[in-house]
Coordinates of C-alpha atoms in Angstrom, one line a residue:
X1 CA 107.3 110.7 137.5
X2 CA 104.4 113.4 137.5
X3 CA 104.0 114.0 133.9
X4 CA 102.6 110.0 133.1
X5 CA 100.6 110.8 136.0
X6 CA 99.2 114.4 135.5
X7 CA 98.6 112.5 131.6
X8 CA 96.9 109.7 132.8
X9 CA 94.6 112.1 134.9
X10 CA 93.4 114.0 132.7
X11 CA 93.0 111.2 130.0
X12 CA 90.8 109.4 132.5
X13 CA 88.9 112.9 133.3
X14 CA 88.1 113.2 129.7
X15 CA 86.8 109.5 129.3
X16 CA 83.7 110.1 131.9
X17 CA 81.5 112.8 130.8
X18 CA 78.9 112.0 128.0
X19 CA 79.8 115.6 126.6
X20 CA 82.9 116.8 127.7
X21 CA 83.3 120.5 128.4
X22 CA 86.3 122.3 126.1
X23 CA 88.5 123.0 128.7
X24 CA 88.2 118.9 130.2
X25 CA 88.7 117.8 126.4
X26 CA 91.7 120.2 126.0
X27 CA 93.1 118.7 129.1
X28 CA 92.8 115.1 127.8
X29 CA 94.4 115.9 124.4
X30 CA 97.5 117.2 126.3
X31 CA 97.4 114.7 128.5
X32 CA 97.5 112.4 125.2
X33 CA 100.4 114.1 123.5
X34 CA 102.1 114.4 126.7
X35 CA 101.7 110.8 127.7
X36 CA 102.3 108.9 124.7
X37 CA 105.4 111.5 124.4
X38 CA 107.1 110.4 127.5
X39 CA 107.0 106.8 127.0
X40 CA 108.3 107.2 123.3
X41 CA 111.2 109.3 125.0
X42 CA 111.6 106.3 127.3
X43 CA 111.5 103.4 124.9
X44 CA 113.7 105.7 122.9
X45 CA 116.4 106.1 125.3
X46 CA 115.3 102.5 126.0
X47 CA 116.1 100.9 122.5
X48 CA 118.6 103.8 121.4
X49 CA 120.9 104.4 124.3
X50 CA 123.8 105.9 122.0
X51 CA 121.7 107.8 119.8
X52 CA 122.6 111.7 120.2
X53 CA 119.1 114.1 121.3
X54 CA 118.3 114.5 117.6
X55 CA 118.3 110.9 117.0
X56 CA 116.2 110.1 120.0
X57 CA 113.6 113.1 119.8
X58 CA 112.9 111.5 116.3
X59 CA 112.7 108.0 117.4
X60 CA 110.4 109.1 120.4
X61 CA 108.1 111.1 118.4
X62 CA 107.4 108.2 115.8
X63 CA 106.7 105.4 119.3
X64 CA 104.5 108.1 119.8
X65 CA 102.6 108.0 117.0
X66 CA 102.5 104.3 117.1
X67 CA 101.7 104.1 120.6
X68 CA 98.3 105.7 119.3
X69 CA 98.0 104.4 115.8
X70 CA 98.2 100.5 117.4
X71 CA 95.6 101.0 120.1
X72 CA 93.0 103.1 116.7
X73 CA 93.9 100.0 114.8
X74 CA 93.0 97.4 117.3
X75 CA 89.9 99.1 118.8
X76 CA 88.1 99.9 115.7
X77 CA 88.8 96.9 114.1
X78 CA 86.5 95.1 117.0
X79 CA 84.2 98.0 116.8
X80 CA 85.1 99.7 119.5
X81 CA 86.4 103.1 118.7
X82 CA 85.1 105.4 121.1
X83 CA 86.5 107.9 123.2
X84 CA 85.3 105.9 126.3
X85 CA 87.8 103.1 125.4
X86 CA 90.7 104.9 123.7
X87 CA 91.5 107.3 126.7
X88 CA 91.5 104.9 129.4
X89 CA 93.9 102.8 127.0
X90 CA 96.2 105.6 126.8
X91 CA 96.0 106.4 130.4
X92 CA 97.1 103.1 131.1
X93 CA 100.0 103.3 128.2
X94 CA 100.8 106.9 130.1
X95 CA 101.4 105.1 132.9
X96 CA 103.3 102.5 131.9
X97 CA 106.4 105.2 131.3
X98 CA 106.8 105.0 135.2
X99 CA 107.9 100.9 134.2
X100 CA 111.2 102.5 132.2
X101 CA 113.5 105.1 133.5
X102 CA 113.6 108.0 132.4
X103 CA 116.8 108.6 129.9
X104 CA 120.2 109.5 130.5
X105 CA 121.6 113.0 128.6
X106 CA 123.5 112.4 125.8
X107 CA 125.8 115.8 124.4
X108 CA 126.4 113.8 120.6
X109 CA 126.4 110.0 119.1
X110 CA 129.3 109.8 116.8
X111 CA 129.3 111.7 113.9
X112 CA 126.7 113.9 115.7
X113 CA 129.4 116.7 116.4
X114 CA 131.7 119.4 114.4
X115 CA 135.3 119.7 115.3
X116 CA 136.1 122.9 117.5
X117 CA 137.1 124.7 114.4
X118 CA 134.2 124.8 113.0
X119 CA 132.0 125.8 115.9
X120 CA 129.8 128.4 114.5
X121 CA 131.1 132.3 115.6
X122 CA 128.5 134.1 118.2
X123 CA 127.9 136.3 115.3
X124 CA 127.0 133.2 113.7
X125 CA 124.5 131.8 116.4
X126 CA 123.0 134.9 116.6
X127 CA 121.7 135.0 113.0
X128 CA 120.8 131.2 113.1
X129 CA 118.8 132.2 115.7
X130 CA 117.5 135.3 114.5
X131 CA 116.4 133.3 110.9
X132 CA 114.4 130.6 113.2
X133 CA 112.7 133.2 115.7
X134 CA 111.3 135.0 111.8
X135 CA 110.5 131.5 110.7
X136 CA 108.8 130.6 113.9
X137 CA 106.4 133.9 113.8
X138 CA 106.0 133.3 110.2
X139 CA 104.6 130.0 110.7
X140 CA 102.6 131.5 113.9
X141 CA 101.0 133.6 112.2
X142 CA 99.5 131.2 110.0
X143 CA 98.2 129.3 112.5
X144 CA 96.9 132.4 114.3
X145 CA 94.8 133.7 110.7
X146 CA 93.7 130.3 110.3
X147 CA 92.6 128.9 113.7
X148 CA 89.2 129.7 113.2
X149 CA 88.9 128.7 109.4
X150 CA 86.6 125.5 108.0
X151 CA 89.1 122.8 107.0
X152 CA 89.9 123.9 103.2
X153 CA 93.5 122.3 102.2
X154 CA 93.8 120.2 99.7
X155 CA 92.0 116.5 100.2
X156 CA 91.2 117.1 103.8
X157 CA 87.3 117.9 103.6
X158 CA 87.2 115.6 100.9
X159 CA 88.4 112.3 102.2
X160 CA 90.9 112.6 105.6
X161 CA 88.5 114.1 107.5
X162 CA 85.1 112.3 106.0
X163 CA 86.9 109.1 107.2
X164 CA 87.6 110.5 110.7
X165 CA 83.6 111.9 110.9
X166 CA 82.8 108.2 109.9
X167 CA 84.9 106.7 112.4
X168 CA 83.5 109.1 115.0
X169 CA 79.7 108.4 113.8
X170 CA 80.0 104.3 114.0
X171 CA 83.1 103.6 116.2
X172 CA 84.6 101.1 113.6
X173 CA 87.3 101.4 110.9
X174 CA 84.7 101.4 108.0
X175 CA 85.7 103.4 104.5
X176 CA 83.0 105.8 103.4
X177 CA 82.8 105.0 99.4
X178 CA 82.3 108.4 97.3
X179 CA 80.5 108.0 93.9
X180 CA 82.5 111.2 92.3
X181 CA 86.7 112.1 92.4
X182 CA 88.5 109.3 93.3
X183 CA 86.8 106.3 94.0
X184 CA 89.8 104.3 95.6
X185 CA 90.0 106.1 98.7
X186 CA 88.5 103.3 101.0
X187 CA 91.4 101.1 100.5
X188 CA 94.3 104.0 101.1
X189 CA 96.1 102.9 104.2
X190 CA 95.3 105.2 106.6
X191 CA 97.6 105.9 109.7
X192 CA 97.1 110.2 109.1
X193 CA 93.3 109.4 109.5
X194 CA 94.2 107.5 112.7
X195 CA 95.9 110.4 113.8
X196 CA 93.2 112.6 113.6
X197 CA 90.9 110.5 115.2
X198 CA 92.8 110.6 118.2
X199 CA 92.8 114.3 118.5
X200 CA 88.9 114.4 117.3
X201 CA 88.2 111.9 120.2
X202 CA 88.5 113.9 123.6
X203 CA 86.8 117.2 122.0
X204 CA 84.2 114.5 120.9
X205 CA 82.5 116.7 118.3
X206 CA 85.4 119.2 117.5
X207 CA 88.1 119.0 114.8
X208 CA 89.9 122.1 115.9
X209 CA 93.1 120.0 116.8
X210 CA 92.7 116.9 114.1
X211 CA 92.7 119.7 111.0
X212 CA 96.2 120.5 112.1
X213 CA 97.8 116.9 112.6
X214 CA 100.6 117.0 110.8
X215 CA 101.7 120.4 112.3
X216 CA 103.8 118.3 115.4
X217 CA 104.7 115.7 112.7
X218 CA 105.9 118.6 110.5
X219 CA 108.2 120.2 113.3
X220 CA 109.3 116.5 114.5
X221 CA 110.3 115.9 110.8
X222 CA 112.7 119.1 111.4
X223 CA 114.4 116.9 114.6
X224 CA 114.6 114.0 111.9
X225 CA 116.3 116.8 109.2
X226 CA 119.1 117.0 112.0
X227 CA 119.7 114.2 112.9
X228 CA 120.6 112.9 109.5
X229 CA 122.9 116.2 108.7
X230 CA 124.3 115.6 112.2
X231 CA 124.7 111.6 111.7
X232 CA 126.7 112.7 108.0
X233 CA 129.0 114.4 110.1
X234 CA 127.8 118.0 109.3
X235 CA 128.5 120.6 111.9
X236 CA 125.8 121.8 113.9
X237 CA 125.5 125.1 112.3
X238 CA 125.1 123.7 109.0
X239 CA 122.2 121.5 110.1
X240 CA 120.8 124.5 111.0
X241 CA 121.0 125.7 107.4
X242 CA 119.4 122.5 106.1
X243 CA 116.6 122.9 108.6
X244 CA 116.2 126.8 107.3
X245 CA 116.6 125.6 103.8
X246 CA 113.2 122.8 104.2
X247 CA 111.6 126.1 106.7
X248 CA 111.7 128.0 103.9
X249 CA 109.6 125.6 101.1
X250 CA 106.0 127.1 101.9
X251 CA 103.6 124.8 100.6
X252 CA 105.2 122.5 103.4
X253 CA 105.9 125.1 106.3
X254 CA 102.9 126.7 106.2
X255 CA 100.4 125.7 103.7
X256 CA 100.3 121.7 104.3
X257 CA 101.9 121.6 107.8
X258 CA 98.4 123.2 108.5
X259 CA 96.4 120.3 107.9
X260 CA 94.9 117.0 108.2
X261 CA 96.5 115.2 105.3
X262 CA 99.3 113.0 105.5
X263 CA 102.6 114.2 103.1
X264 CA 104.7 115.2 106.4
X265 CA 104.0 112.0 108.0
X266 CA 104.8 110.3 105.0
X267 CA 108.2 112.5 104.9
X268 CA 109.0 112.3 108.7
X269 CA 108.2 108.3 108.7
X270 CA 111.0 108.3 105.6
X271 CA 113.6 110.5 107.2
X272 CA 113.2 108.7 110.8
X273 CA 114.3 105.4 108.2
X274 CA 117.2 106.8 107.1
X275 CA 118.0 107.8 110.6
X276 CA 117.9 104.5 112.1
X277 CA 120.0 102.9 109.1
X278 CA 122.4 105.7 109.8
X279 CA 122.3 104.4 113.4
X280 CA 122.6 100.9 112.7
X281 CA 125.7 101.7 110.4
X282 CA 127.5 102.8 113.8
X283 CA 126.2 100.4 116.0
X284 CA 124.2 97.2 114.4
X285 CA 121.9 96.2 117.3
X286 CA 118.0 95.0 117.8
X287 CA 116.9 98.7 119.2
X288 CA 118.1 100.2 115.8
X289 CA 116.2 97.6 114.1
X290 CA 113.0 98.0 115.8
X291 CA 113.3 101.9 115.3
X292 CA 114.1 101.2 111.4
X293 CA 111.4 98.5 111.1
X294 CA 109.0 101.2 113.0
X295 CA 109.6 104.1 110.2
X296 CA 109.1 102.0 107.4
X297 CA 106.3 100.8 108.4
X298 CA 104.8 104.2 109.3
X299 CA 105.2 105.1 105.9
X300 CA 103.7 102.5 104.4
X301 CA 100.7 102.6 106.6
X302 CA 100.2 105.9 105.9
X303 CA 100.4 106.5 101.9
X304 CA 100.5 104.0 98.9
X305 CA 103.8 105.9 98.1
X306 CA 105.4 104.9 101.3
X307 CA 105.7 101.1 99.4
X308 CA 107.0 103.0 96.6
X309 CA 109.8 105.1 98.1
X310 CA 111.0 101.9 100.4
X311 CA 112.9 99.7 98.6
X312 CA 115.8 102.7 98.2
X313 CA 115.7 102.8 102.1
X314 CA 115.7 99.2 102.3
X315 CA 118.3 98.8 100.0
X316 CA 120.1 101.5 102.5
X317 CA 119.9 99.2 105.0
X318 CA 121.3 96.3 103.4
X319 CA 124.0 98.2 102.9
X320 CA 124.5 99.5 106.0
X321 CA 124.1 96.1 107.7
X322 CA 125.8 93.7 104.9
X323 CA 128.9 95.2 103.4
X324 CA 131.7 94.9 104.2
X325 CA 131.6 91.7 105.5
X326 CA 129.6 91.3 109.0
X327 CA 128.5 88.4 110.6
X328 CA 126.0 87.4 108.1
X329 CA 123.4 85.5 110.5
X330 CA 123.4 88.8 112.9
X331 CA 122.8 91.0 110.2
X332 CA 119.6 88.4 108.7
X333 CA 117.9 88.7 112.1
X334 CA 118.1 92.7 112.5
X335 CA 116.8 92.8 109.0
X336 CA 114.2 89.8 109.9
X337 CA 113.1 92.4 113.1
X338 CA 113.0 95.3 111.0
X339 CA 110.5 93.6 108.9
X340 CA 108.2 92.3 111.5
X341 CA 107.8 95.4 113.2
X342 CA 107.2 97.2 109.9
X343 CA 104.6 94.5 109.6
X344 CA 103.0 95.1 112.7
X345 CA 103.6 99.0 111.9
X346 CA 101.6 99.6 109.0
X347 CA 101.0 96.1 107.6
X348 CA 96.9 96.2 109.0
X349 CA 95.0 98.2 106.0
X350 CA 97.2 95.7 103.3
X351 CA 96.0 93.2 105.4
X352 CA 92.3 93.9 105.4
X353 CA 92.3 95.1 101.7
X354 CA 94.2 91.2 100.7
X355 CA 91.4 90.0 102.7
X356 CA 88.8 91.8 101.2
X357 CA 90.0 91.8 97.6
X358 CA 92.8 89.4 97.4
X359 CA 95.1 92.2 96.6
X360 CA 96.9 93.5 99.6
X361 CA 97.7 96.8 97.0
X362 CA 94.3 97.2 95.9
X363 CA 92.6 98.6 93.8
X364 CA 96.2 98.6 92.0
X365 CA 96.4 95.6 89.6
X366 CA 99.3 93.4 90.6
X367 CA 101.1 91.0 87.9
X368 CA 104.4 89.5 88.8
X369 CA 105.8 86.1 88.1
X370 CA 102.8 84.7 86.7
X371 CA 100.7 85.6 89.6
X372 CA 97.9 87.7 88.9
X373 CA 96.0 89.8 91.4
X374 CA 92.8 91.5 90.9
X375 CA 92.4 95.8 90.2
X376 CA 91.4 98.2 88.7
X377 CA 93.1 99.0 85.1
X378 CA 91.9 102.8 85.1
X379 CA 94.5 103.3 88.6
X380 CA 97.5 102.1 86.2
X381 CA 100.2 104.0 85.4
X382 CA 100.1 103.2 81.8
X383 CA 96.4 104.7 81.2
X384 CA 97.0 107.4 84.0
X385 CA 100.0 109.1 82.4
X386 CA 97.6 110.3 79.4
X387 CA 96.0 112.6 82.0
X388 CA 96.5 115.7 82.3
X389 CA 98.3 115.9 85.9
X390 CA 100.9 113.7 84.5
X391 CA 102.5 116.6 82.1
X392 CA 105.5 117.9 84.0
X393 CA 108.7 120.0 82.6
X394 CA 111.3 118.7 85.3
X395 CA 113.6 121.6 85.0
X396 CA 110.7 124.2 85.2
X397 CA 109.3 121.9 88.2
X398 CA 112.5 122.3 90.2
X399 CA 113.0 126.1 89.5
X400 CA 109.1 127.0 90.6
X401 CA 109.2 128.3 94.2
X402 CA 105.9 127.7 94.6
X403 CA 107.4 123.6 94.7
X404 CA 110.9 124.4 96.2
X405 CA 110.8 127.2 98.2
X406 CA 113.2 130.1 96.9
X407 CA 116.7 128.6 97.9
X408 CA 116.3 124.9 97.2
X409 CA 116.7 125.0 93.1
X410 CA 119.9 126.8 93.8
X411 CA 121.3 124.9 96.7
X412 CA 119.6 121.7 97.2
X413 CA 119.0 120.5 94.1
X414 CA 122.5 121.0 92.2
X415 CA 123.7 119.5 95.5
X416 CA 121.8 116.5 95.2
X417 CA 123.6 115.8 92.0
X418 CA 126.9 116.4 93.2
X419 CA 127.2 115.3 96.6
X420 CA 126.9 111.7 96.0
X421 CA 130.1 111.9 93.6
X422 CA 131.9 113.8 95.7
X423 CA 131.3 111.2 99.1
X424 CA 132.5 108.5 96.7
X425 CA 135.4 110.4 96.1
X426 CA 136.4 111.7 99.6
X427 CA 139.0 109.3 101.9
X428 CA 137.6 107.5 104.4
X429 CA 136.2 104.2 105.3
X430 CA 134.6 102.1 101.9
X431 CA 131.4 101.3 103.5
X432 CA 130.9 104.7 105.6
X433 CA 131.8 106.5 102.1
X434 CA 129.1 103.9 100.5
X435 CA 126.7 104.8 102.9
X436 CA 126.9 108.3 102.8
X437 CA 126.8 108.9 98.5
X438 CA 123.8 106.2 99.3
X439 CA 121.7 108.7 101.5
X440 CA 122.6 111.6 99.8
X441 CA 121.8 109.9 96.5
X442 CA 117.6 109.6 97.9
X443 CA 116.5 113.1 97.2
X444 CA 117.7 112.0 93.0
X445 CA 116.3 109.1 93.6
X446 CA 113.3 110.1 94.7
X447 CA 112.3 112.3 92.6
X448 CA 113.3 110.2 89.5
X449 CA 110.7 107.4 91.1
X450 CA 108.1 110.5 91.2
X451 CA 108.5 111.4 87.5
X452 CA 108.3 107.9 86.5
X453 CA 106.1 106.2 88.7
X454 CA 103.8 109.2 90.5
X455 CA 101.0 109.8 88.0
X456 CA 100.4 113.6 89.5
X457 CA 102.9 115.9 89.0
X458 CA 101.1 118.9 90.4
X459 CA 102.6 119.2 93.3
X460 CA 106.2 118.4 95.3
X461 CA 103.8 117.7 98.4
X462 CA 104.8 113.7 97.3
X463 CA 108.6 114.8 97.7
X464 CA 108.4 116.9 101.5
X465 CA 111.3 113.8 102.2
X466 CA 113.0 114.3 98.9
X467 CA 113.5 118.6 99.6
X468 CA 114.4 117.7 103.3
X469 CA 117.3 115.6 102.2
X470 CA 118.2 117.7 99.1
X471 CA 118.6 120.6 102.5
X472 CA 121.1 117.8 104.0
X473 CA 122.8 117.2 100.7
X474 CA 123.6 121.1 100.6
X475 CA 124.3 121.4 104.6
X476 CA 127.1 118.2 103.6
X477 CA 128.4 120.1 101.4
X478 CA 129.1 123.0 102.8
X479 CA 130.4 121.6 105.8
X480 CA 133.0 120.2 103.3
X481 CA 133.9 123.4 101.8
X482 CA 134.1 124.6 105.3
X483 CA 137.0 122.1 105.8
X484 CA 138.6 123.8 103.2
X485 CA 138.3 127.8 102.9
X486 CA 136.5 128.3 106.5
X487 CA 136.1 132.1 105.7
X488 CA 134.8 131.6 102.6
X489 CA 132.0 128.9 103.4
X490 CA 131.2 130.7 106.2
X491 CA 130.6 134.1 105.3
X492 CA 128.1 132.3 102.3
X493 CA 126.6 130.9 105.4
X494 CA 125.8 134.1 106.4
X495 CA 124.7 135.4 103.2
X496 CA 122.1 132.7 103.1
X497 CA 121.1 132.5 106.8
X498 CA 120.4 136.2 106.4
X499 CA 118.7 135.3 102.7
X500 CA 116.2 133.0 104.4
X501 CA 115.7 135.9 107.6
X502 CA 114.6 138.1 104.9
X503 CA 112.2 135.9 103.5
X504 CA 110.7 135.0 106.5
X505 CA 109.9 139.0 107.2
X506 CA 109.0 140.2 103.8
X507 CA 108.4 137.6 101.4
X508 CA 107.1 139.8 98.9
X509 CA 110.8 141.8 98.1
X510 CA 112.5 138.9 96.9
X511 CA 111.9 137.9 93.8
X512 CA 114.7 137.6 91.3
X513 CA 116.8 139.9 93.8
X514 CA 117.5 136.5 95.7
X515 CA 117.9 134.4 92.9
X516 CA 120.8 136.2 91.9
X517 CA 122.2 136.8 95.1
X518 CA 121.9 133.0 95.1
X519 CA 123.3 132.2 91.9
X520 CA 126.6 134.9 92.5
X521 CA 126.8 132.6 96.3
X522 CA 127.1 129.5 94.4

């Protein structure tokens, strides 16, 4: 009961001064991510109440999010985004957590366990824990060199943060228009921008918290990492692998993590999907639904890739719903509810842009069946692939660590090939084996959409979900092997555990010493 309280407190407190001091707007922001925390947790254990903690700290953290992007999308679209508004709104949403009790404890969902023989030795546990302490104070140290840094990554002082400063400046949802770079900007959707705003608003003239938004959705997409190893039926101690295995890709734990862009949303709104169809598979019912319906919206509010990376998901959850044979009607109306909250998710800058331009995708021409929307041909794939960020070597792409981290191109990606063959071929139920080669089939999937459909290939910042699940594909199959020859899979477990505890301390002796080490583990 006292923490929706103590958060509506101090969300009120920072809504009456003209000029807040630090320490009142420091106060409101935690009573911010504290409030809208607790009633995700809530509606959570709420809509989810068989959903293990991994499960339901993912769901939570994306009602979270949505319980701030909804009010930024309603208030500025009336003109009224100003921190006098916003904080009351989410003192009163902070308060309305004391409506829902709080949930029960939950050890595991089904599949969320490992059987007692393969519960990880203390000599085990100790190194797990031993690689995440290293890749916690590697990642603190980051923040601590760059806390008092100008914002400098990537498109964040170009165009994330020039739409928040407009925001802030006019109290609207207006798109500043640049005349040099890329001129489609105003029409992205923009959910990470929403974000940011919110943690610009109770420091008023301060972006020392919105230049770091996705760092909580970055360590919530780690919750969302487990919970989809766990769901596969992966022993805990190999989902801590596949969380060490995405910890240890830098340019998304520290480089982008530390900023105000919007890949690790995009990423965590994707893996929170395949979550909830991994739920519904076990248990088809309206909270799933919602919780599905939520993510995909969330990613297609926040990037014009989020539409592009759906229709796997979606297809996921057809599959997960309709086959074998389940009672068709039931399964139409939880897919009908998925897609009106997705709608009401992220559907508002498609919306405004179909209203604006009569192309919901705009400024992306649109020509299907005869029908004919209006763009711009110089954003098409078929004139953009003769530019120079379109040249990729896909083999050289996955080896670079600079993209994948060290460990991925030896574990994650040949594992992505051959764990979806190898779920096909297991025994076991049709539809669960279905489902299974299904998810581990995305991170292949997605990154075959990226080379044929992504026009910049600089970068694997587009494919944060792809590496995550690539780590799950890997964590799967080791958990098999483990099945198998136990000493053997787990003393490589080791080898690699210790591998990424290395890296974490002294980046700078690996080199081609891990590569091999890699390559003789595999």
């Amino acid at each position: 009961m006292l923490p929706p309280v103590l958060a509506a407190v101090f969300l009120a407190a920072g809504a009456l001064p003209a000029q807040p001091p630090p320490t009142v707007g420091m106060a409101a922001a935690a009573g911010l991510l504290v409030g809208t925390g607790t009633l995700g947790l809530r509606l959570a254990g709420r809509l989810l109440p068989g959903a293990g903690v991994t499960s339901r700290t993912t769901a939570a953290t994306l009602f979270a999010l949505l319980l701030v992007i909804l009010p930024v999308t309603l208030l500025g679209h009336f003109g009224l985004l100003e921190r006098r508004f916003f904080l009351p709104v989410e003192a009163l949403l902070a308060l309305s957590a004391l409506l829902l009790p709080p949930p029960g404890v939950r050890r595991a969902a089904e599949g969320d366990g490992a059987s007692p023989a393969r519960v990880a030795a203390p000599w085990e546990r100790a190194l797990l824990a031993a690689a995440f302490a290293a890749a916690a104070v590697y990642l603190g140290l980051a923040l601590a060199e760059e806390r008092h840094l100008p914002p400098q990554k990537g498109d964040d002082p170009s165009y994330h943060l020039s739409t928040v400063a407009v925001w802030h400046q006019h109290g609207d949802l207006r798109m500043p228009k640049f005349g040099f770079g890329d001129k489609s900007t105003p029409h992205y959707p923009v959910a990470s921008e929403m974000l940011a705003w919110a943690l610009l608003a109770p420091l008023e003239d301060s972006d020392y918290l919105a230049r770091w938004m996705q760092l909580p959705v970055a360590l919530a997409s780690l919750a969302a990492v487990a919970a989809v190893a766990l769901a596969l039926g992966a022993s805990p101690a190999w989902a801590a692998v596949a969380l060490l295995l995405y910890l240890s890709v830098p340019l998304a734990f520290p480089v982008l993590a530390l900023s105000a862009g919007n890949d690790h949303l995009l990423a965590f709104a994707l893996l929170a999907a395949v979550d909830a169809t991994l739920l519904l598979r076990r248990c088809p019912a309206a909270g799933g639904a919602v919780y599905a319906g939520a993510a995909l919206g969330l990613a297609a509010g926040t990037k014009y890739l989020g539409v592009l990376f759906a229709p796997p998901v979606v297809l996921l959850l057809a599959v997960a719903l309709l086959w074998p044979r389940p009672p068709l009607r039931r399964a139409a109306a939880l897919m009908a509810l998925a897609g009106a909250v997705a709608l009401l998710a992220g559907g508002y800058t498609y919306a405004r842009n179909a209203v604006a331009t009569g192309n919901p995708v705009y400024p992306a021409p649109v020509e299907v069946a005869g029908l004919a929307l209006p763009g711009w041909s110089e954003v098409t794939l078929d004139v953009r692939r003769h530019q120079p960020e379109f040249a990729i070597e896909p083999l050289a792409f996955l080896r670079d660590p600079v993209h994948m981290g060290r460990f991925l191109p030896w574990t994650g990606a040949p594992a992505s090939l051959l764990a979806p063959l190898l779920a096909l071929l297991l025994p076991g139920l049709p539809r669960r084996r279905l489902v299974t080669a299904l998810v581990l089939a995305l991170p292949a999937t997605f990154f075959l959409q990226f080379l044929l459909q992504v026009h910049d290939h600089r970068s694997s910042r587009y494919l944060f979900a792809a590496l995550a699940l690539a780590a799950v594909a890997f964590a799967w199959l080791g958990d098999r092997a483990e099945a198998r020859w136990p000493a053997l899979a787990r003393a490589g477990r080791g080898v690699l555990v210790l591998l990424v505890f290395v890296r974490c301390v002294r980046d700078d002796h690996l080199h081609w010493g891990v590569e091999l080490a890699l390559g003789a583990l595999l």
